[in-house]
Amino acid sequence: CQANRMMLESPENTRRVLTFLALMAASLIGLLLLPPIHQDQNYHDFADQRTILGVPHFWNVVSNVLFVAVGVVGVAQFRRDAAIALLFLAILMTGFGSAYYHLDPNDQTLFWDRLPMAIAFMTILAMAVGERLDAKTGAILLWPLIAIGVFSLLLWRWTGDLRPYGWVQFFPCLVLPVLFLRFPPKYSCTSYWLIAAALYVLAKLFEFNDGAIYSVGSILSGHTLKHVAAAAACFAILRHFQKRQPIRVASV
């Protein structure tokens, strides 16, 4: 314990934390250099338009049950850990928000799809900072990061500008690999995070090839498979928390 405390309070660790905070602030300020980004209305035109059992866009709607299932298990199992429970609550609500959106895809319903995802992205970022850089910093950043995520979507609804939400979605994608590759873990089972990252990349590939995948037999669309892959990524994260153990640092 003493060795861990000395490591966390070392000048080197302080420098790393300050570097991360400076990078985060610079990237947020750098958004001002970009032109406003508006929601492409073609985004709502998904390939699979089928109504089945009276449910429009059936498979894009019902595939969200996978997020709900992972979220329910995570919240139930980790209800005593606020940060982890919040993450899985966000995953749970992503299932409901995405299902609601796909029943009637438009900007208004898309807000409720993206809101819990933004909370999940920011929670994962704060937890990664806590595990790889400094536990206290990660805990302090949790709620400010969540506030940034929520505000980014409110700003989109108020102004039509997606730049802040783009940061919420893609800044963790750029920073997390650096944190995981550059700094040692405090817990075992890091491989589950790597599996989750690979599945998330696969989900984005499915999303970008929505129509092309659906054109092969008109069975399932790329967007439906995106939900499956993204839910599998969430399950990999769940397995990480179920199996991880603290990595002991030798006393010096």
mmCIF file of C-alpha atoms in Angstrom:
data_model
loop_
_atom_site.group_PDB
_atom_site.id
_atom_site.type_symbol
_atom_site.label_atom_id
_atom_site.label_comp_id
_atom_site.label_asym_id
_atom_site.label_seq_id
_atom_site.Cartn_x
_atom_site.Cartn_y
_atom_site.Cartn_z
ATOM 1 C CA CYS A 1 0.000 0.000 0.000
ATOM 2 C CA GLN A 2 2.805 2.398 0.872
ATOM 3 C CA ALA A 3 4.520 1.649 -2.446
ATOM 4 C CA ASN A 4 1.291 2.340 -4.354
ATOM 5 C CA ARG A 5 0.781 5.597 -2.482
ATOM 6 C CA MET A 6 4.327 6.750 -3.228
ATOM 7 C CA MET A 7 3.886 5.910 -6.920
ATOM 8 C CA LEU A 8 0.637 7.852 -7.186
ATOM 9 C CA GLU A 9 2.099 10.905 -5.451
ATOM 10 C CA SER A 10 5.399 10.904 -7.363
ATOM 11 C CA PRO A 11 6.404 13.916 -9.490
ATOM 12 C CA GLU A 12 6.425 11.673 -12.556
ATOM 13 C CA ASN A 13 2.815 10.641 -11.955
ATOM 14 C CA THR A 14 1.816 14.269 -11.370
ATOM 15 C CA ARG A 15 3.426 15.207 -14.674
ATOM 16 C CA ARG A 16 1.491 12.489 -16.468
ATOM 17 C CA VAL A 17 -1.808 13.629 -14.977
ATOM 18 C CA LEU A 18 -1.131 17.268 -15.883
ATOM 19 C CA THR A 19 -0.147 16.244 -19.412
ATOM 20 C CA PHE A 20 -3.412 14.373 -19.804
ATOM 21 C CA LEU A 21 -5.453 17.301 -18.468
ATOM 22 C CA ALA A 22 -3.624 19.706 -20.782
ATOM 23 C CA LEU A 23 -4.271 17.431 -23.765
ATOM 24 C CA MET A 24 -7.956 17.189 -22.863
ATOM 25 C CA ALA A 25 -8.285 20.958 -22.497
ATOM 26 C CA ALA A 26 -6.371 21.632 -25.728
ATOM 27 C CA SER A 27 -8.528 19.212 -27.689
ATOM 28 C CA LEU A 28 -11.712 20.833 -26.386
ATOM 29 C CA ILE A 29 -10.445 24.313 -27.243
ATOM 30 C CA GLY A 30 -9.288 23.004 -30.612
ATOM 31 C CA LEU A 31 -12.929 22.322 -31.500
ATOM 32 C CA LEU A 32 -13.288 26.061 -32.036
ATOM 33 C CA LEU A 33 -10.919 25.805 -35.013
ATOM 34 C CA LEU A 34 -13.253 23.407 -36.794
ATOM 35 C CA PRO A 35 -16.344 24.488 -38.716
ATOM 36 C CA PRO A 36 -19.692 23.521 -37.159
ATOM 37 C CA ILE A 37 -20.767 19.951 -37.864
ATOM 38 C CA HIS A 38 -24.460 19.351 -38.523
ATOM 39 C CA GLN A 39 -26.404 16.112 -38.439
ATOM 40 C CA ASP A 40 -26.673 14.506 -41.869
ATOM 41 C CA GLN A 41 -30.364 13.751 -42.314
ATOM 42 C CA ASN A 42 -29.503 10.779 -44.528
ATOM 43 C CA TYR A 43 -28.187 9.141 -41.346
ATOM 44 C CA HIS A 44 -31.777 8.280 -40.414
ATOM 45 C CA ASP A 45 -32.375 6.308 -43.630
ATOM 46 C CA PHE A 46 -31.326 2.844 -42.527
ATOM 47 C CA ALA A 47 -31.224 -0.009 -44.997
ATOM 48 C CA ASP A 48 -33.638 -2.322 -43.186
ATOM 49 C CA GLN A 49 -37.048 -0.615 -43.268
ATOM 50 C CA ARG A 50 -39.124 -3.746 -42.598
ATOM 51 C CA THR A 51 -42.077 -3.738 -40.216
ATOM 52 C CA ILE A 52 -42.489 -7.096 -38.475
ATOM 53 C CA LEU A 53 -45.186 -7.913 -35.902
ATOM 54 C CA GLY A 54 -46.262 -4.290 -36.131
ATOM 55 C CA VAL A 55 -42.816 -3.006 -35.073
ATOM 56 C CA PRO A 56 -41.191 -0.635 -37.605
ATOM 57 C CA HIS A 57 -37.499 -1.240 -38.310
ATOM 58 C CA PHE A 58 -37.956 -4.463 -36.343
ATOM 59 C CA TRP A 59 -34.416 -5.807 -36.157
ATOM 60 C CA ASN A 60 -32.832 -2.418 -35.440
ATOM 61 C CA VAL A 61 -35.284 -2.088 -32.544
ATOM 62 C CA VAL A 62 -35.258 -5.561 -30.976
ATOM 63 C CA SER A 63 -31.481 -6.048 -31.262
ATOM 64 C CA ASN A 64 -31.175 -3.486 -28.450
ATOM 65 C CA VAL A 65 -32.362 -6.110 -25.978
ATOM 66 C CA LEU A 66 -28.709 -7.198 -25.866
ATOM 67 C CA PHE A 67 -27.664 -3.866 -24.313
ATOM 68 C CA VAL A 68 -30.496 -4.130 -21.802
ATOM 69 C CA ALA A 69 -29.432 -7.645 -20.807
ATOM 70 C CA VAL A 70 -25.776 -6.687 -20.258
ATOM 71 C CA GLY A 71 -26.800 -3.524 -18.410
ATOM 72 C CA VAL A 72 -29.180 -5.320 -16.064
ATOM 73 C CA VAL A 73 -26.529 -7.881 -15.101
ATOM 74 C CA GLY A 74 -23.879 -5.192 -14.597
ATOM 75 C CA VAL A 75 -26.058 -2.933 -12.458
ATOM 76 C CA ALA A 76 -27.241 -5.850 -10.330
ATOM 77 C CA GLN A 77 -23.765 -7.267 -9.796
ATOM 78 C CA PHE A 78 -21.883 -3.993 -9.192
ATOM 79 C CA ARG A 79 -24.563 -1.871 -7.508
ATOM 80 C CA ARG A 80 -22.204 -1.209 -4.589
ATOM 81 C CA ASP A 81 -19.588 0.410 -6.845
ATOM 82 C CA ALA A 82 -21.043 3.725 -8.015
ATOM 83 C CA ALA A 83 -18.838 4.235 -11.081
ATOM 84 C CA ILE A 84 -19.201 0.703 -12.426
ATOM 85 C CA ALA A 85 -22.940 0.663 -11.712
ATOM 86 C CA LEU A 86 -23.272 3.995 -13.535
ATOM 87 C CA LEU A 87 -21.484 2.564 -16.565
ATOM 88 C CA PHE A 88 -23.831 -0.401 -16.799
ATOM 89 C CA LEU A 89 -26.855 1.774 -16.107
ATOM 90 C CA ALA A 90 -25.792 3.855 -19.122
ATOM 91 C CA ILE A 91 -25.464 0.660 -21.188
ATOM 92 C CA LEU A 92 -28.925 -0.413 -20.006
ATOM 93 C CA MET A 93 -30.426 2.948 -20.958
ATOM 94 C CA THR A 94 -28.617 2.811 -24.313
ATOM 95 C CA GLY A 95 -30.755 -0.217 -25.111
ATOM 96 C CA PHE A 96 -33.964 1.667 -24.367
ATOM 97 C CA GLY A 97 -32.781 4.902 -25.994
ATOM 98 C CA SER A 98 -31.672 3.170 -29.180
ATOM 99 C CA ALA A 99 -34.901 1.160 -29.416
ATOM 100 C CA TYR A 100 -36.902 4.359 -28.997
ATOM 101 C CA TYR A 101 -34.872 6.066 -31.709
ATOM 102 C CA HIS A 102 -35.214 3.252 -34.222
ATOM 103 C CA LEU A 103 -38.995 3.155 -33.854
ATOM 104 C CA ASP A 104 -39.040 6.624 -35.457
ATOM 105 C CA PRO A 105 -35.563 7.777 -36.560
ATOM 106 C CA ASN A 106 -35.192 11.569 -36.414
ATOM 107 C CA ASP A 107 -33.037 14.149 -34.639
ATOM 108 C CA GLN A 108 -35.350 14.379 -31.622
ATOM 109 C CA THR A 109 -35.340 10.650 -30.896
ATOM 110 C CA LEU A 110 -31.621 10.395 -31.755
ATOM 111 C CA PHE A 111 -30.909 12.634 -28.754
ATOM 112 C CA TRP A 112 -32.184 9.886 -26.421
ATOM 113 C CA ASP A 113 -30.107 7.289 -28.239
ATOM 114 C CA ARG A 114 -26.912 9.284 -27.872
ATOM 115 C CA LEU A 115 -27.389 10.581 -24.326
ATOM 116 C CA PRO A 116 -26.697 7.313 -22.445
ATOM 117 C CA MET A 117 -23.896 6.483 -24.901
ATOM 118 C CA ALA A 118 -22.212 9.799 -24.096
ATOM 119 C CA ILE A 119 -22.437 8.995 -20.386
ATOM 120 C CA ALA A 120 -20.941 5.550 -21.021
ATOM 121 C CA PHE A 121 -18.047 6.953 -23.099
ATOM 122 C CA MET A 122 -17.178 9.525 -20.441
ATOM 123 C CA THR A 123 -17.467 7.011 -17.600
ATOM 124 C CA ILE A 124 -15.090 4.625 -19.369
ATOM 125 C CA LEU A 125 -12.622 7.466 -19.915
ATOM 126 C CA ALA A 126 -12.698 8.473 -16.233
ATOM 127 C CA MET A 127 -12.287 4.858 -15.139
ATOM 128 C CA ALA A 128 -9.330 4.366 -17.485
ATOM 129 C CA VAL A 129 -7.652 7.482 -16.083
ATOM 130 C CA GLY A 130 -8.265 6.135 -12.586
ATOM 131 C CA GLU A 131 -6.772 2.749 -13.370
ATOM 132 C CA ARG A 132 -3.835 3.793 -15.538
ATOM 133 C CA LEU A 133 -2.830 7.236 -14.243
ATOM 134 C CA ASP A 134 -4.238 8.096 -10.847
ATOM 135 C CA ALA A 135 -7.276 6.784 -8.961
ATOM 136 C CA LYS A 136 -8.052 10.133 -7.316
ATOM 137 C CA THR A 137 -7.878 12.005 -10.632
ATOM 138 C CA GLY A 138 -10.192 9.473 -12.277
ATOM 139 C CA ALA A 139 -12.732 9.832 -9.463
ATOM 140 C CA ILE A 140 -12.584 13.639 -9.620
ATOM 141 C CA LEU A 141 -12.994 13.665 -13.415
ATOM 142 C CA LEU A 142 -15.997 11.308 -13.492
ATOM 143 C CA TRP A 143 -18.777 13.836 -12.998
ATOM 144 C CA PRO A 144 -17.192 16.722 -14.946
ATOM 145 C CA LEU A 145 -16.684 14.375 -17.897
ATOM 146 C CA ILE A 146 -20.279 13.178 -17.674
ATOM 147 C CA ALA A 147 -21.381 16.827 -17.556
ATOM 148 C CA ILE A 148 -19.384 17.474 -20.750
ATOM 149 C CA GLY A 149 -21.091 14.495 -22.387
ATOM 150 C CA VAL A 150 -24.586 15.670 -21.447
ATOM 151 C CA PHE A 151 -23.832 19.283 -22.377
ATOM 152 C CA SER A 152 -22.461 18.235 -25.775
ATOM 153 C CA LEU A 153 -25.850 16.793 -26.684
ATOM 154 C CA LEU A 154 -27.826 19.679 -25.229
ATOM 155 C CA LEU A 155 -25.665 22.032 -27.290
ATOM 156 C CA TRP A 156 -26.422 19.960 -30.380
ATOM 157 C CA ARG A 157 -30.156 20.272 -29.773
ATOM 158 C CA TRP A 158 -29.865 24.009 -29.086
ATOM 159 C CA THR A 159 -27.523 24.952 -31.944
ATOM 160 C CA GLY A 160 -27.368 21.971 -34.326
ATOM 161 C CA ASP A 161 -23.576 21.737 -33.824
ATOM 162 C CA LEU A 162 -22.177 18.241 -33.300
ATOM 163 C CA ARG A 163 -18.562 19.224 -32.662
ATOM 164 C CA PRO A 164 -18.646 18.702 -28.863
ATOM 165 C CA TYR A 165 -20.417 15.355 -29.220
ATOM 166 C CA GLY A 166 -17.799 14.335 -31.776
ATOM 167 C CA TRP A 167 -15.195 14.992 -29.079
ATOM 168 C CA VAL A 168 -17.143 12.897 -26.567
ATOM 169 C CA GLN A 169 -17.259 9.967 -28.962
ATOM 170 C CA PHE A 170 -13.797 10.109 -30.526
ATOM 171 C CA PHE A 171 -11.463 11.628 -27.889
ATOM 172 C CA PRO A 172 -11.667 8.443 -25.769
ATOM 173 C CA CYS A 173 -10.958 6.385 -28.906
ATOM 174 C CA LEU A 174 -7.704 8.306 -29.367
ATOM 175 C CA VAL A 175 -6.632 8.499 -25.719
ATOM 176 C CA LEU A 176 -7.600 5.078 -24.371
ATOM 177 C CA PRO A 177 -5.134 3.119 -26.555
ATOM 178 C CA VAL A 178 -2.335 5.379 -25.314
ATOM 179 C CA LEU A 179 -3.344 4.905 -21.678
ATOM 180 C CA PHE A 180 -3.627 1.133 -22.052
ATOM 181 C CA LEU A 181 -0.402 0.681 -24.017
ATOM 182 C CA ARG A 182 1.771 3.251 -22.253
ATOM 183 C CA PHE A 183 0.907 2.760 -18.565
ATOM 184 C CA PRO A 184 0.756 -0.433 -16.476
ATOM 185 C CA PRO A 185 -2.616 -1.707 -15.241
ATOM 186 C CA LYS A 186 -3.727 -1.828 -11.616
ATOM 187 C CA TYR A 187 -6.012 -4.775 -12.352
ATOM 188 C CA SER A 188 -5.687 -8.054 -14.220
ATOM 189 C CA CYS A 189 -7.699 -9.154 -17.279
ATOM 190 C CA THR A 190 -6.760 -6.197 -19.483
ATOM 191 C CA SER A 191 -7.346 -8.492 -22.461
ATOM 192 C CA TYR A 192 -11.095 -7.966 -22.083
ATOM 193 C CA TRP A 193 -10.636 -4.241 -22.769
ATOM 194 C CA LEU A 194 -8.705 -5.120 -25.931
ATOM 195 C CA ILE A 195 -11.486 -7.479 -27.014
ATOM 196 C CA ALA A 196 -14.035 -4.731 -26.347
ATOM 197 C CA ALA A 197 -12.023 -2.275 -28.443
ATOM 198 C CA ALA A 198 -11.809 -4.731 -31.355
ATOM 199 C CA LEU A 199 -15.552 -5.379 -31.179
ATOM 200 C CA TYR A 200 -16.252 -1.635 -31.125
ATOM 201 C CA VAL A 201 -14.178 -1.180 -34.285
ATOM 202 C CA LEU A 202 -16.119 -4.053 -35.846
ATOM 203 C CA ALA A 203 -19.376 -2.364 -34.843
ATOM 204 C CA LYS A 204 -18.338 0.845 -36.610
ATOM 205 C CA LEU A 205 -17.443 -1.139 -39.735
ATOM 206 C CA PHE A 206 -20.882 -2.740 -39.690
ATOM 207 C CA GLU A 207 -22.455 0.696 -39.257
ATOM 208 C CA PHE A 208 -20.602 2.197 -42.212
ATOM 209 C CA ASN A 209 -21.603 -0.750 -44.419
ATOM 210 C CA ASP A 210 -25.248 -0.874 -43.409
ATOM 211 C CA GLY A 211 -26.720 -1.073 -46.903
ATOM 212 C CA ALA A 212 -24.014 -3.255 -48.433
ATOM 213 C CA ILE A 213 -24.506 -5.925 -45.776
ATOM 214 C CA TYR A 214 -28.297 -5.796 -46.068
ATOM 215 C CA SER A 215 -28.063 -6.183 -49.833
ATOM 216 C CA VAL A 216 -26.623 -9.677 -49.322
ATOM 217 C CA GLY A 217 -29.829 -11.673 -48.980
ATOM 218 C CA SER A 218 -31.765 -8.934 -47.133
ATOM 219 C CA ILE A 219 -31.444 -10.924 -43.897
ATOM 220 C CA LEU A 220 -29.880 -8.498 -41.429
ATOM 221 C CA SER A 221 -28.501 -5.009 -41.996
ATOM 222 C CA GLY A 222 -25.121 -3.652 -41.037
ATOM 223 C CA HIS A 223 -26.754 -1.466 -38.401
ATOM 224 C CA THR A 224 -28.399 -4.434 -36.711
ATOM 225 C CA LEU A 225 -25.053 -6.230 -36.668
ATOM 226 C CA LYS A 226 -23.530 -3.044 -35.261
ATOM 227 C CA HIS A 227 -25.834 -3.419 -32.250
ATOM 228 C CA VAL A 228 -24.769 -7.051 -31.836
ATOM 229 C CA ALA A 229 -21.047 -6.226 -31.992
ATOM 230 C CA ALA A 230 -21.369 -3.198 -29.698
ATOM 231 C CA ALA A 231 -23.356 -5.220 -27.161
ATOM 232 C CA ALA A 232 -20.664 -7.905 -27.338
ATOM 233 C CA ALA A 233 -18.102 -5.183 -26.549
ATOM 234 C CA CYS A 234 -20.176 -4.218 -23.511
ATOM 235 C CA PHE A 235 -20.263 -7.876 -22.471
ATOM 236 C CA ALA A 236 -16.457 -8.044 -22.719
ATOM 237 C CA ILE A 237 -16.274 -5.039 -20.385
ATOM 238 C CA LEU A 238 -18.660 -6.792 -18.008
ATOM 239 C CA ARG A 239 -16.414 -9.862 -18.003
ATOM 240 C CA HIS A 240 -13.429 -7.662 -17.203
ATOM 241 C CA PHE A 241 -15.074 -6.362 -14.051
ATOM 242 C CA GLN A 242 -16.307 -9.824 -13.107
ATOM 243 C CA LYS A 243 -12.873 -11.426 -13.370
ATOM 244 C CA ARG A 244 -10.348 -8.681 -12.608
ATOM 245 C CA GLN A 245 -8.079 -8.806 -9.568
ATOM 246 C CA PRO A 246 -5.794 -6.102 -8.142
ATOM 247 C CA ILE A 247 -2.206 -6.390 -9.333
ATOM 248 C CA ARG A 248 0.070 -6.133 -6.331
ATOM 249 C CA VAL A 249 3.080 -3.821 -6.522
ATOM 250 C CA ALA A 250 6.130 -5.064 -4.678
ATOM 251 C CA SER A 251 7.144 -2.973 -1.695
ATOM 252 C CA VAL A 252 10.401 -1.024 -1.965
#
